[in-house]
XYZ file of C-alpha atoms in Angstrom:
150
model
C 0.000 0.000 0.000
C 2.773 2.457 0.905
C 4.577 1.643 -2.356
C 1.395 2.397 -4.344
C 0.870 5.662 -2.466
C 4.471 6.752 -3.102
C 4.149 5.796 -6.777
C 0.971 7.878 -6.993
C 2.770 10.897 -5.480
C 5.729 10.453 -7.856
C 3.460 10.164 -10.895
C 1.252 13.078 -9.826
C 4.385 15.204 -9.446
C 5.594 14.186 -12.887
C 2.163 14.877 -14.352
C 1.737 18.400 -13.015
C 5.335 19.203 -13.972
C 4.916 17.866 -17.508
C 7.702 15.331 -16.944
C 7.533 11.861 -18.491
C 8.198 9.370 -15.679
C 10.673 6.516 -15.891
C 9.042 3.805 -18.021
C 10.954 0.925 -16.416
C 9.812 2.032 -12.964
C 6.214 2.397 -14.156
C 6.117 -0.954 -15.931
C 6.845 -2.743 -12.641
C 3.989 -1.111 -10.708
C 0.865 -2.981 -9.618
C -1.572 -1.161 -11.908
C -4.762 -2.270 -10.162
C -3.471 -1.228 -6.717
C -2.143 2.057 -8.106
C -5.480 2.713 -9.809
C -7.390 2.072 -6.567
C -5.250 4.415 -4.469
C -5.249 7.081 -7.190
C -9.022 6.899 -7.551
C -9.469 7.118 -3.778
C -7.475 10.362 -3.745
C -9.171 11.763 -6.902
C -5.916 11.528 -8.844
C -6.805 8.668 -11.205
C -6.998 10.885 -14.295
C -3.769 12.729 -13.518
C -1.839 9.558 -12.712
C -3.362 7.689 -15.658
C -2.544 10.413 -18.183
C 0.982 10.555 -16.772
C 1.392 6.786 -17.103
C 0.149 6.935 -20.688
C 2.899 9.449 -21.491
C 5.377 6.590 -21.033
C 3.631 4.545 -23.726
C 2.183 2.038 -21.260
C -1.296 0.651 -21.907
C -3.764 1.168 -19.096
C -6.595 -1.152 -18.076
C -9.945 -0.288 -19.694
C -11.409 0.836 -16.357
C -8.631 3.408 -16.000
C -9.069 4.626 -19.584
C -12.777 5.109 -18.866
C -11.935 7.112 -15.744
C -9.725 9.428 -17.810
C -12.423 9.833 -20.478
C -14.987 10.576 -17.786
C -12.731 13.251 -16.235
C -12.150 14.923 -19.611
C -15.857 14.816 -20.477
C -16.810 16.226 -17.068
C -14.230 19.004 -17.437
C -15.575 20.007 -20.849
C -19.207 19.921 -19.689
C -18.404 21.977 -16.592
C -16.610 24.543 -18.789
C -19.658 24.852 -21.070
C -22.142 25.186 -18.206
C -19.925 27.643 -16.325
C -19.520 29.808 -19.447
C -23.314 29.991 -19.769
C -23.724 30.929 -16.102
C -20.980 33.572 -16.214
C -22.486 35.038 -19.376
C -25.835 35.308 -17.591
C -24.181 36.989 -14.610
C -22.362 39.456 -16.846
C -25.569 40.313 -18.709
C -27.308 40.953 -15.378
C -24.367 42.985 -14.032
C -23.745 40.509 -11.204
C -20.258 40.730 -9.715
C -18.537 37.327 -9.496
C -15.161 35.699 -8.990
C -14.242 32.144 -9.995
C -12.353 30.284 -7.279
C -10.264 27.209 -6.543
C -10.473 24.349 -9.047
C -11.950 26.468 -11.827
C -8.785 28.540 -11.815
C -6.297 25.772 -10.967
C -7.388 23.334 -13.682
C -5.981 25.599 -16.381
C -2.468 25.245 -14.944
C -2.394 21.474 -15.496
C -0.566 20.282 -18.632
C -3.577 18.381 -20.055
C -7.360 18.629 -19.970
C -8.914 16.316 -17.410
C -5.853 15.958 -15.202
C -7.616 17.810 -12.402
C -10.713 15.871 -11.511
C -13.289 18.357 -10.346
C -16.925 18.022 -9.535
C -18.037 21.504 -8.673
C -17.826 25.137 -9.722
C -16.813 27.477 -6.925
C -18.021 30.964 -7.793
C -18.188 33.842 -5.359
C -20.893 36.317 -6.382
C -22.894 39.265 -5.082
C -25.341 37.507 -2.801
C -27.978 40.199 -3.242
C -28.588 38.504 -6.624
C -28.963 34.995 -5.174
C -32.625 34.750 -6.197
C -31.719 35.669 -9.794
C -28.908 33.115 -9.893
C -31.087 30.407 -8.363
C -33.874 31.145 -10.868
C -31.387 30.965 -13.752
C -29.891 27.676 -12.520
C -33.315 26.094 -12.103
C -34.306 27.303 -15.597
C -31.303 25.334 -16.866
C -32.563 22.132 -15.245
C -30.590 22.250 -11.986
C -32.194 21.622 -8.604
C -31.306 23.501 -5.430
C -30.337 21.122 -2.652
C -29.971 24.014 -0.239
C -29.656 27.770 -0.578
C -28.806 30.406 2.012
C -27.708 27.896 4.635
C -24.073 28.322 5.583
C -21.470 29.817 3.289
C -22.378 28.141 0.013
C -25.362 27.110 -2.063
C -25.693 23.684 -3.612
C-alpha cells in the first residue's frame, strides 16, 4: 500500500510538472493497486494520463476514468460559461475560485478531476442566480444555509 501511495505521489508530481516518468519504474507497478489508491485520492486521471505518457497501456477501467474526467471538465466549462455570461448580462459581480482557476495550470485537460464550480458572487442577486440555474434544469439542494449554495 505504501509503495502504491508513493508511486501515486511520484506520478502526480511528474504529471503536473509535464515530466515523463521513468518507463521501467512504471512498468513494474501494480496497476490495479495504483489505480485504486489514485481513484481514492481523486488523482486517477492525472496519474493515468501521466502513465500513458510513457507509452504504457492502461486497463480499460482506467481509460474510462480518464475519459470521464475529460468529459466532465468540458461539460463543466460549457455550463460555467453559460452561467458567467448570464451573470455578466445581469451585471452581477462574481469571482471564480479554486479548481476552476487551478485546472488551467495542469498540462492536459482532465488531469484535475473536479466536480463543482466554486463561484463567489454578489449575494444580493442569489434569487436571480437560483432562478437561472433552475431554468437550466438544476435543482437547489440548499440555498442560504451556511457559506455556500448547492
